[in-house]
Amino acid sequence: MNDNHPAGQGPTPPLTVADVLALPVLAAGRPQVVTGAPHLDRPVRWVHITELTDPASFLKGGELVLTTGMPLPQDAAGVRRYVDELAGIGAAALVIELVRRYHRPPDALVDACRLHGLPLVTLAKDVNFLEVTQVVHAVLLGNQAEAMRRTQRIHEAFTALTLRGAGPEDVVRAAAEMSGRTVVLENLVHQALICEPSGLTVEEALADWEQRSRATGPGDVRPANTAIRGPEGWLTASVEYQGERWGRVAMLPARTDGPAFGPEDVTLLERTAMALTVARLIHPTPWERTAHRNALLDLVEQRHRSAEDARARCAALGLPTDRSHFVAALVDLRAGKGGAETESRLLQELRTAGVPALVGELAPDRLGILLALRTSQPWRPIVERLSRTVLGLAPEAVVSVGSEVTDLTDTARSFRAAARVAEATPPGQPLPQDRSFHELSDIGLRRLLYALREDPRVQEYTERQLRRLIDHDTQHGTDLLTTLRHYLDAAGNKTTAARRGGLSRETMYQRLRTIERLLARDLESGDQRTELHVALTALDVLRAD
């Protein structure tokens, strides 16, 4: 028997006519398929031995009918009627022994079976029909027992998931693993929120998802009416929330030539839908937000297996992946509250503006935004609108924008740039005069050093450049560090520095000579003044932090 499911995971495939013919007990009769070869994959529900002229009255469909040929009518019309009744009741195949009455099948029998597509199999040697039924029925009963055990394992697995409060990702993953098939959870507008591929790539599973999903017809089927739908033959079941239909879970065929869905698949999907309904009650956070967050994290951390998979997953969430440019932004809520409200307001603003985007929490107190924009659509007005919305809810928040990219798979670079801007933005950093967000062009020396303030190399450089001067001030009660600051801020102009420090020129000259001696530096050197200016700026940043 063929088994295309992973061992221990998928349902036992039904016993087919081809499987029965391959059993040693029948193979010994040298079976030959005369008609219906394309239909040897028909499932065999039972084996029936008959020597009656009207066996169909004792059949229910799916039987492999065994006969010696003795009861076949003599006339062609009677033979046709005999086959018509077998085909009408849905017999799986007719097996005739060519030992007693016939040595070749009658032409009328062959023609009638060919007309109905009914597999007709001849046996050239004598076969013990009773032994055939015993063997086949033992296999069928064994399969049924195994199917019952598998069904029990399905119920136990999903009961355990429900009892431990599993989230939707866990439930969908379990369904995919147990079935060996791809399982997708979608909402009412046919956005694929969770996809667990099995036997398919993400791109194969989610390509043109909305169009394919809508082709399956309306998604209002109740779990009790789980059914195969659409041109691709998806097995679908509804997911409910507080008595209302919320979405749908779909199990996709592995391949066009893969095994058909069976009763165990139906049971599995129904339990999946029930577990998702419970999970929806336990986990109140809208699953669309979770899907956006996971999609953003996959892009930021470059967790997709391929660029095609990334595009397919984002497109299935409703983000146009064929847009000409993409821009990433980060929202840091420094006060540690208002994240859910801010996220909701941002999504509302984006919908109002008609801008496709993903919005989700990338880390505690940090929201990520990915804008998908058309060629002629500028991003600055959109980000300004979002920034003002954020600051209206959380005045202490910081909005940082990354670089513009032209391909979805490059968005990680845009998010990295936005993160660098956020790292270089101290609390209370004034906003630029012309906007309410920060970008890379805002990062000057002081903000760069703020971003690097925890780097030991920056700290060691600062200490090495200024330690002697700081120690002198501490020991003697002087303030040469301030004198150096005035001098450097005046770009080496001693007169300006003296005026800023409220000193005479002679006192300024004397203090500068002392500074040069302590630091072993030439303050007339532009390079050395630059080095000291960097060290002094770093010191200010470190002390402020």
PDB file of N, CA and C in Angstrom, residues 331-419:
ATOM      1  N   VAL A 331       8.722  53.492  16.419  1.00  0.00           N
ATOM      2  CA  VAL A 331       8.114  54.346  17.439  1.00  0.00           C
ATOM      3  C   VAL A 331       8.544  53.820  18.796  1.00  0.00           C
ATOM      4  N   ASP A 332       9.340  54.603  19.516  1.00  0.00           N
ATOM      5  CA  ASP A 332       9.790  54.225  20.856  1.00  0.00           C
ATOM      6  C   ASP A 332       8.958  54.969  21.888  1.00  0.00           C
ATOM      7  N   LEU A 333       8.203  54.191  22.669  1.00  0.00           N
ATOM      8  CA  LEU A 333       7.357  54.764  23.711  1.00  0.00           C
ATOM      9  C   LEU A 333       8.141  54.744  25.015  1.00  0.00           C
ATOM     10  N   ARG A 334       8.861  55.802  25.276  1.00  0.00           N
ATOM     11  CA  ARG A 334       9.818  55.811  26.383  1.00  0.00           C
ATOM     12  C   ARG A 334       9.145  55.658  27.743  1.00  0.00           C
ATOM     13  N   ALA A 335       7.864  55.995  27.858  1.00  0.00           N
ATOM     14  CA  ALA A 335       7.198  55.913  29.156  1.00  0.00           C
ATOM     15  C   ALA A 335       6.716  54.503  29.465  1.00  0.00           C
ATOM     16  N   GLY A 336       6.770  53.613  28.468  1.00  0.00           N
ATOM     17  CA  GLY A 336       6.395  52.233  28.695  1.00  0.00           C
ATOM     18  C   GLY A 336       4.902  51.973  28.781  1.00  0.00           C
ATOM     19  N   LYS A 337       4.068  52.820  28.206  1.00  0.00           N
ATOM     20  CA  LYS A 337       2.628  52.587  28.229  1.00  0.00           C
ATOM     21  C   LYS A 337       1.986  53.214  27.005  1.00  0.00           C
ATOM     22  N   GLY A 338       0.781  52.724  26.715  1.00  0.00           N
ATOM     23  CA  GLY A 338       0.035  53.253  25.580  1.00  0.00           C
ATOM     24  C   GLY A 338       0.358  52.579  24.272  1.00  0.00           C
ATOM     25  N   GLY A 339       1.040  51.424  24.309  1.00  0.00           N
ATOM     26  CA  GLY A 339       1.440  50.776  23.066  1.00  0.00           C
ATOM     27  C   GLY A 339       0.266  50.294  22.251  1.00  0.00           C
ATOM     28  N   ALA A 340      -0.720  49.633  22.894  1.00  0.00           N
ATOM     29  CA  ALA A 340      -1.867  49.094  22.169  1.00  0.00           C
ATOM     30  C   ALA A 340      -2.703  50.220  21.564  1.00  0.00           C
ATOM     31  N   GLU A 341      -2.924  51.280  22.342  1.00  0.00           N
ATOM     32  CA  GLU A 341      -3.708  52.410  21.830  1.00  0.00           C
ATOM     33  C   GLU A 341      -2.984  53.102  20.685  1.00  0.00           C
ATOM     34  N   THR A 342      -1.667  53.273  20.832  1.00  0.00           N
ATOM     35  CA  THR A 342      -0.892  53.912  19.768  1.00  0.00           C
ATOM     36  C   THR A 342      -0.937  53.079  18.499  1.00  0.00           C
ATOM     37  N   GLU A 343      -0.809  51.776  18.654  1.00  0.00           N
ATOM     38  CA  GLU A 343      -0.848  50.892  17.488  1.00  0.00           C
ATOM     39  C   GLU A 343      -2.193  50.979  16.783  1.00  0.00           C
ATOM     40  N   SER A 344      -3.272  50.976  17.552  1.00  0.00           N
ATOM     41  CA  SER A 344      -4.610  51.084  16.955  1.00  0.00           C
ATOM     42  C   SER A 344      -4.792  52.407  16.207  1.00  0.00           C
ATOM     43  N   ARG A 345      -4.334  53.499  16.815  1.00  0.00           N
ATOM     44  CA  ARG A 345      -4.478  54.806  16.174  1.00  0.00           C
ATOM     45  C   ARG A 345      -3.647  54.898  14.899  1.00  0.00           C
ATOM     46  N   LEU A 346      -2.455  54.309  14.913  1.00  0.00           N
ATOM     47  CA  LEU A 346      -1.621  54.320  13.713  1.00  0.00           C
ATOM     48  C   LEU A 346      -2.295  53.554  12.579  1.00  0.00           C
ATOM     49  N   LEU A 347      -2.857  52.389  12.898  1.00  0.00           N
ATOM     50  CA  LEU A 347      -3.554  51.606  11.864  1.00  0.00           C
ATOM     51  C   LEU A 347      -4.748  52.384  11.327  1.00  0.00           C
ATOM     52  N   GLN A 348      -5.451  53.073  12.216  1.00  0.00           N
ATOM     53  CA  GLN A 348      -6.591  53.881  11.786  1.00  0.00           C
ATOM     54  C   GLN A 348      -6.150  55.015  10.871  1.00  0.00           C
ATOM     55  N   GLU A 349      -5.064  55.688  11.221  1.00  0.00           N
ATOM     56  CA  GLU A 349      -4.553  56.776  10.387  1.00  0.00           C
ATOM     57  C   GLU A 349      -4.131  56.262   9.012  1.00  0.00           C
ATOM     58  N   LEU A 350      -3.495  55.112   9.000  1.00  0.00           N
ATOM     59  CA  LEU A 350      -3.032  54.555   7.724  1.00  0.00           C
ATOM     60  C   LEU A 350      -4.205  54.156   6.846  1.00  0.00           C
ATOM     61  N   ARG A 351      -5.241  53.572   7.458  1.00  0.00           N
ATOM     62  CA  ARG A 351      -6.426  53.216   6.674  1.00  0.00           C
ATOM     63  C   ARG A 351      -7.095  54.471   6.130  1.00  0.00           C
ATOM     64  N   THR A 352      -7.184  55.495   6.967  1.00  0.00           N
ATOM     65  CA  THR A 352      -7.801  56.751   6.514  1.00  0.00           C
ATOM     66  C   THR A 352      -7.019  57.355   5.353  1.00  0.00           C
ATOM     67  N   ALA A 353      -5.699  57.282   5.442  1.00  0.00           N
ATOM     68  CA  ALA A 353      -4.857  57.842   4.387  1.00  0.00           C
ATOM     69  C   ALA A 353      -4.765  56.931   3.169  1.00  0.00           C
ATOM     70  N   GLY A 354      -5.272  55.718   3.296  1.00  0.00           N
ATOM     71  CA  GLY A 354      -5.219  54.781   2.177  1.00  0.00           C
ATOM     72  C   GLY A 354      -3.818  54.299   1.873  1.00  0.00           C
ATOM     73  N   VAL A 355      -2.986  54.174   2.909  1.00  0.00           N
ATOM     74  CA  VAL A 355      -1.593  53.746   2.722  1.00  0.00           C
ATOM     75  C   VAL A 355      -1.433  52.315   3.224  1.00  0.00           C
ATOM     76  N   PRO A 356      -1.092  51.367   2.370  1.00  0.00           N
ATOM     77  CA  PRO A 356      -0.856  49.993   2.837  1.00  0.00           C
ATOM     78  C   PRO A 356       0.379  49.949   3.728  1.00  0.00           C
ATOM     79  N   ALA A 357       0.281  49.232   4.836  1.00  0.00           N
ATOM     80  CA  ALA A 357       1.396  49.183   5.776  1.00  0.00           C
ATOM     81  C   ALA A 357       1.236  47.999   6.707  1.00  0.00           C
ATOM     82  N   LEU A 358       2.353  47.593   7.295  1.00  0.00           N
ATOM     83  CA  LEU A 358       2.359  46.639   8.399  1.00  0.00           C
ATOM     84  C   LEU A 358       2.750  47.410   9.655  1.00  0.00           C
ATOM     85  N   VAL A 359       2.044  47.170  10.754  1.00  0.00           N
ATOM     86  CA  VAL A 359       2.345  47.815  12.028  1.00  0.00           C
ATOM     87  C   VAL A 359       2.342  46.740  13.102  1.00  0.00           C
ATOM     88  N   GLY A 360       3.396  46.692  13.906  1.00  0.00           N
ATOM     89  CA  GLY A 360       3.443  45.674  14.944  1.00  0.00           C
ATOM     90  C   GLY A 360       4.520  45.958  15.965  1.00  0.00           C
ATOM     91  N   GLU A 361       4.403  45.308  17.125  1.00  0.00           N
ATOM     92  CA  GLU A 361       5.367  45.479  18.210  1.00  0.00           C
ATOM     93  C   GLU A 361       6.604  44.629  17.926  1.00  0.00           C
ATOM     94  N   LEU A 362       7.750  45.273  17.794  1.00  0.00           N
ATOM     95  CA  LEU A 362       9.006  44.570  17.535  1.00  0.00           C
ATOM     96  C   LEU A 362       9.747  44.240  18.820  1.00  0.00           C
ATOM     97  N   ALA A 363       9.501  44.998  19.860  1.00  0.00           N
ATOM     98  CA  ALA A 363      10.133  44.800  21.161  1.00  0.00           C
ATOM     99  C   ALA A 363       9.287  45.549  22.175  1.00  0.00           C
ATOM    100  N   PRO A 364       9.486  45.291  23.482  1.00  0.00           N
ATOM    101  CA  PRO A 364       8.727  46.055  24.467  1.00  0.00           C
ATOM    102  C   PRO A 364       8.914  47.563  24.275  1.00  0.00           C
ATOM    103  N   ASP A 365       7.810  48.273  24.177  1.00  0.00           N
ATOM    104  CA  ASP A 365       7.808  49.735  24.014  1.00  0.00           C
ATOM    105  C   ASP A 365       8.356  50.192  22.672  1.00  0.00           C
ATOM    106  N   ARG A 366       8.420  49.294  21.701  1.00  0.00           N
ATOM    107  CA  ARG A 366       8.875  49.708  20.357  1.00  0.00           C
ATOM    108  C   ARG A 366       7.939  49.130  19.304  1.00  0.00           C
ATOM    109  N   LEU A 367       7.348  50.028  18.514  1.00  0.00           N
ATOM    110  CA  LEU A 367       6.498  49.632  17.398  1.00  0.00           C
ATOM    111  C   LEU A 367       7.261  49.796  16.089  1.00  0.00           C
ATOM    112  N   GLY A 368       7.018  48.893  15.171  1.00  0.00           N
ATOM    113  CA  GLY A 368       7.604  48.996  13.838  1.00  0.00           C
ATOM    114  C   GLY A 368       6.529  49.299  12.814  1.00  0.00           C
ATOM    115  N   ILE A 369       6.859  50.102  11.826  1.00  0.00           N
ATOM    116  CA  ILE A 369       5.935  50.457  10.746  1.00  0.00           C
ATOM    117  C   ILE A 369       6.661  50.260   9.421  1.00  0.00           C
ATOM    118  N   LEU A 370       6.012  49.586   8.488  1.00  0.00           N
ATOM    119  CA  LEU A 370       6.555  49.439   7.137  1.00  0.00           C
ATOM    120  C   LEU A 370       5.531  49.974   6.150  1.00  0.00           C
ATOM    121  N   LEU A 371       5.897  51.045   5.448  1.00  0.00           N
ATOM    122  CA  LEU A 371       5.024  51.672   4.466  1.00  0.00           C
ATOM    123  C   LEU A 371       5.346  51.143   3.073  1.00  0.00           C
ATOM    124  N   ALA A 372       4.290  50.825   2.305  1.00  0.00           N
ATOM    125  CA  ALA A 372       4.452  50.412   0.909  1.00  0.00           C
ATOM    126  C   ALA A 372       3.859  51.521   0.036  1.00  0.00           C
ATOM    127  N   LEU A 373       4.712  52.180  -0.752  1.00  0.00           N
ATOM    128  CA  LEU A 373       4.304  53.408  -1.439  1.00  0.00           C
ATOM    129  C   LEU A 373       4.441  53.284  -2.952  1.00  0.00           C
ATOM    130  N   ARG A 374       3.568  53.999  -3.637  1.00  0.00           N
ATOM    131  CA  ARG A 374       3.631  54.036  -5.098  1.00  0.00           C
ATOM    132  C   ARG A 374       4.762  54.966  -5.555  1.00  0.00           C
ATOM    133  N   THR A 375       5.033  54.933  -6.832  1.00  0.00           N
ATOM    134  CA  THR A 375       6.163  55.686  -7.387  1.00  0.00           C
ATOM    135  C   THR A 375       6.091  57.164  -7.055  1.00  0.00           C
ATOM    136  N   SER A 376       4.926  57.755  -7.243  1.00  0.00           N
ATOM    137  CA  SER A 376       4.794  59.199  -7.067  1.00  0.00           C
ATOM    138  C   SER A 376       4.374  59.596  -5.658  1.00  0.00           C
ATOM    139  N   GLN A 377       4.353  58.672  -4.734  1.00  0.00           N
ATOM    140  CA  GLN A 377       3.847  58.939  -3.391  1.00  0.00           C
ATOM    141  C   GLN A 377       4.995  59.266  -2.440  1.00  0.00           C
ATOM    142  N   PRO A 378       5.118  60.526  -1.965  1.00  0.00           N
ATOM    143  CA  PRO A 378       6.192  60.870  -1.029  1.00  0.00           C
ATOM    144  C   PRO A 378       5.901  60.309   0.362  1.00  0.00           C
ATOM    145  N   TRP A 379       6.949  59.912   1.053  1.00  0.00           N
ATOM    146  CA  TRP A 379       6.755  59.295   2.361  1.00  0.00           C
ATOM    147  C   TRP A 379       6.757  60.307   3.500  1.00  0.00           C
ATOM    148  N   ARG A 380       7.385  61.461   3.320  1.00  0.00           N
ATOM    149  CA  ARG A 380       7.527  62.409   4.427  1.00  0.00           C
ATOM    150  C   ARG A 380       6.182  62.913   4.973  1.00  0.00           C
ATOM    151  N   PRO A 381       5.237  63.318   4.138  1.00  0.00           N
ATOM    152  CA  PRO A 381       3.953  63.766   4.700  1.00  0.00           C
ATOM    153  C   PRO A 381       3.237  62.658   5.481  1.00  0.00           C
ATOM    154  N   ILE A 382       3.385  61.428   5.026  1.00  0.00           N
ATOM    155  CA  ILE A 382       2.726  60.316   5.723  1.00  0.00           C
ATOM    156  C   ILE A 382       3.358  60.099   7.090  1.00  0.00           C
ATOM    157  N   VAL A 383       4.690  60.079   7.128  1.00  0.00           N
ATOM    158  CA  VAL A 383       5.378  59.877   8.403  1.00  0.00           C
ATOM    159  C   VAL A 383       5.119  61.049   9.351  1.00  0.00           C
ATOM    160  N   GLU A 384       5.055  62.258   8.818  1.00  0.00           N
ATOM    161  CA  GLU A 384       4.757  63.427   9.654  1.00  0.00           C
ATOM    162  C   GLU A 384       3.368  63.297  10.287  1.00  0.00           C
ATOM    163  N   ARG A 385       2.429  62.835   9.506  1.00  0.00           N
ATOM    164  CA  ARG A 385       1.062  62.643  10.029  1.00  0.00           C
ATOM    165  C   ARG A 385       1.063  61.584  11.130  1.00  0.00           C
ATOM    166  N   LEU A 386       1.771  60.487  10.908  1.00  0.00           N
ATOM    167  CA  LEU A 386       1.840  59.434  11.921  1.00  0.00           C
ATOM    168  C   LEU A 386       2.568  59.924  13.171  1.00  0.00           C
ATOM    169  N   SER A 387       3.643  60.694  12.980  1.00  0.00           N
ATOM    170  CA  SER A 387       4.414  61.191  14.122  1.00  0.00           C
ATOM    171  C   SER A 387       3.568  62.103  15.001  1.00  0.00           C
ATOM    172  N   ARG A 388       2.798  62.971  14.389  1.00  0.00           N
ATOM    173  CA  ARG A 388       1.961  63.883  15.171  1.00  0.00           C
ATOM    174  C   ARG A 388       0.883  63.099  15.932  1.00  0.00           C
ATOM    175  N   THR A 389       0.388  62.040  15.315  1.00  0.00           N
ATOM    176  CA  THR A 389      -0.576  61.187  16.016  1.00  0.00           C
ATOM    177  C   THR A 389       0.070  60.547  17.239  1.00  0.00           C
ATOM    178  N   VAL A 390       1.297  60.040  17.068  1.00  0.00           N
ATOM    179  CA  VAL A 390       2.013  59.403  18.179  1.00  0.00           C
ATOM    180  C   VAL A 390       2.272  60.404  19.297  1.00  0.00           C
ATOM    181  N   LEU A 391       2.780  61.575  18.943  1.00  0.00           N
ATOM    182  CA  LEU A 391       3.129  62.573  19.960  1.00  0.00           C
ATOM    183  C   LEU A 391       1.890  63.116  20.656  1.00  0.00           C
ATOM    184  N   GLY A 392       0.747  63.084  19.968  1.00  0.00           N
ATOM    185  CA  GLY A 392      -0.486  63.503  20.619  1.00  0.00           C
ATOM    186  C   GLY A 392      -0.907  62.540  21.719  1.00  0.00           C
ATOM    187  N   LEU A 393      -0.557  61.247  21.543  1.00  0.00           N
ATOM    188  CA  LEU A 393      -0.889  60.235  22.547  1.00  0.00           C
ATOM    189  C   LEU A 393       0.205  60.095  23.584  1.00  0.00           C
ATOM    190  N   ALA A 394       1.457  60.208  23.150  1.00  0.00           N
ATOM    191  CA  ALA A 394       2.605  60.006  24.049  1.00  0.00           C
ATOM    192  C   ALA A 394       3.666  61.041  23.713  1.00  0.00           C
ATOM    193  N   PRO A 395       3.624  62.215  24.351  1.00  0.00           N
ATOM    194  CA  PRO A 395       4.554  63.308  24.007  1.00  0.00           C
ATOM    195  C   PRO A 395       6.027  62.943  24.162  1.00  0.00           C
ATOM    196  N   GLU A 396       6.333  61.967  25.017  1.00  0.00           N
ATOM    197  CA  GLU A 396       7.731  61.603  25.229  1.00  0.00           C
ATOM    198  C   GLU A 396       8.225  60.595  24.197  1.00  0.00           C
ATOM    199  N   ALA A 397       7.355  60.135  23.295  1.00  0.00           N
ATOM    200  CA  ALA A 397       7.746  59.128  22.303  1.00  0.00           C
ATOM    201  C   ALA A 397       8.721  59.718  21.284  1.00  0.00           C
ATOM    202  N   VAL A 398       9.463  58.821  20.641  1.00  0.00           N
ATOM    203  CA  VAL A 398      10.415  59.199  19.602  1.00  0.00           C
ATOM    204  C   VAL A 398      10.103  58.396  18.349  1.00  0.00           C
ATOM    205  N   VAL A 399       9.958  59.080  17.236  1.00  0.00           N
ATOM    206  CA  VAL A 399       9.715  58.426  15.949  1.00  0.00           C
ATOM    207  C   VAL A 399      10.981  58.547  15.111  1.00  0.00           C
ATOM    208  N   SER A 400      11.521  57.414  14.678  1.00  0.00           N
ATOM    209  CA  SER A 400      12.756  57.376  13.883  1.00  0.00           C
ATOM    210  C   SER A 400      12.464  56.733  12.536  1.00  0.00           C
ATOM    211  N   VAL A 401      13.025  57.298  11.490  1.00  0.00           N
ATOM    212  CA  VAL A 401      12.753  56.824  10.129  1.00  0.00           C
ATOM    213  C   VAL A 401      14.040  56.318   9.502  1.00  0.00           C
ATOM    214  N   GLY A 402      13.931  55.213   8.799  1.00  0.00           N
ATOM    215  CA  GLY A 402      15.084  54.630   8.121  1.00  0.00           C
ATOM    216  C   GLY A 402      15.202  55.084   6.694  1.00  0.00           C
ATOM    217  N   SER A 403      16.086  54.449   5.973  1.00  0.00           N
ATOM    218  CA  SER A 403      16.334  54.814   4.574  1.00  0.00           C
ATOM    219  C   SER A 403      15.250  54.240   3.667  1.00  0.00           C
ATOM    220  N   GLU A 404      15.054  54.885   2.547  1.00  0.00           N
ATOM    221  CA  GLU A 404      14.088  54.434   1.561  1.00  0.00           C
ATOM    222  C   GLU A 404      14.693  53.304   0.734  1.00  0.00           C
ATOM    223  N   VAL A 405      13.924  52.201   0.519  1.00  0.00           N
ATOM    224  CA  VAL A 405      14.407  51.074  -0.271  1.00  0.00           C
ATOM    225  C   VAL A 405      13.396  50.765  -1.365  1.00  0.00           C
ATOM    226  N   THR A 406      13.849  50.106  -2.400  1.00  0.00           N
ATOM    227  CA  THR A 406      12.981  49.853  -3.556  1.00  0.00           C
ATOM    228  C   THR A 406      12.537  48.407  -3.674  1.00  0.00           C
ATOM    229  N   ASP A 407      12.928  47.560  -2.736  1.00  0.00           N
ATOM    230  CA  ASP A 407      12.528  46.152  -2.777  1.00  0.00           C
ATOM    231  C   ASP A 407      12.151  45.702  -1.380  1.00  0.00           C
ATOM    232  N   LEU A 408      11.102  44.897  -1.290  1.00  0.00           N
ATOM    233  CA  LEU A 408      10.625  44.447   0.011  1.00  0.00           C
ATOM    234  C   LEU A 408      11.711  43.729   0.799  1.00  0.00           C
ATOM    235  N   THR A 409      12.536  42.951   0.116  1.00  0.00           N
ATOM    236  CA  THR A 409      13.546  42.164   0.820  1.00  0.00           C
ATOM    237  C   THR A 409      14.682  43.031   1.359  1.00  0.00           C
ATOM    238  N   ASP A 410      14.718  44.323   0.997  1.00  0.00           N
ATOM    239  CA  ASP A 410      15.737  45.237   1.532  1.00  0.00           C
ATOM    240  C   ASP A 410      15.238  46.012   2.746  1.00  0.00           C
ATOM    241  N   THR A 411      14.020  45.703   3.196  1.00  0.00           N
ATOM    242  CA  THR A 411      13.462  46.484   4.298  1.00  0.00           C
ATOM    243  C   THR A 411      14.245  46.299   5.594  1.00  0.00           C
ATOM    244  N   ALA A 412      14.972  45.188   5.726  1.00  0.00           N
ATOM    245  CA  ALA A 412      15.806  45.025   6.927  1.00  0.00           C
ATOM    246  C   ALA A 412      16.825  46.158   7.015  1.00  0.00           C
ATOM    247  N   ARG A 413      17.325  46.597   5.880  1.00  0.00           N
ATOM    248  CA  ARG A 413      18.290  47.701   5.863  1.00  0.00           C
ATOM    249  C   ARG A 413      17.618  49.003   6.312  1.00  0.00           C
ATOM    250  N   SER A 414      16.380  49.217   5.903  1.00  0.00           N
ATOM    251  CA  SER A 414      15.664  50.415   6.319  1.00  0.00           C
ATOM    252  C   SER A 414      15.392  50.387   7.824  1.00  0.00           C
ATOM    253  N   PHE A 415      15.039  49.231   8.355  1.00  0.00           N
ATOM    254  CA  PHE A 415      14.807  49.118   9.795  1.00  0.00           C
ATOM    255  C   PHE A 415      16.108  49.299  10.578  1.00  0.00           C
ATOM    256  N   ARG A 416      17.218  48.804  10.054  1.00  0.00           N
ATOM    257  CA  ARG A 416      18.506  48.998  10.736  1.00  0.00           C
ATOM    258  C   ARG A 416      18.856  50.485  10.806  1.00  0.00           C
ATOM    259  N   ALA A 417      18.602  51.210   9.713  1.00  0.00           N
ATOM    260  CA  ALA A 417      18.876  52.651   9.710  1.00  0.00           C
ATOM    261  C   ALA A 417      17.989  53.371  10.730  1.00  0.00           C
ATOM    262  N   ALA A 418      16.712  52.989  10.794  1.00  0.00           N
ATOM    263  CA  ALA A 418      15.822  53.602  11.776  1.00  0.00           C
ATOM    264  C   ALA A 418      16.287  53.300  13.199  1.00  0.00           C
ATOM    265  N   ALA A 419      16.776  52.075  13.419  1.00  0.00           N
ATOM    266  CA  ALA A 419      17.276  51.711  14.746  1.00  0.00           C
ATOM    267  C   ALA A 419      18.506  52.541  15.114  1.00  0.00           C
TER     268      ALA A 419
END
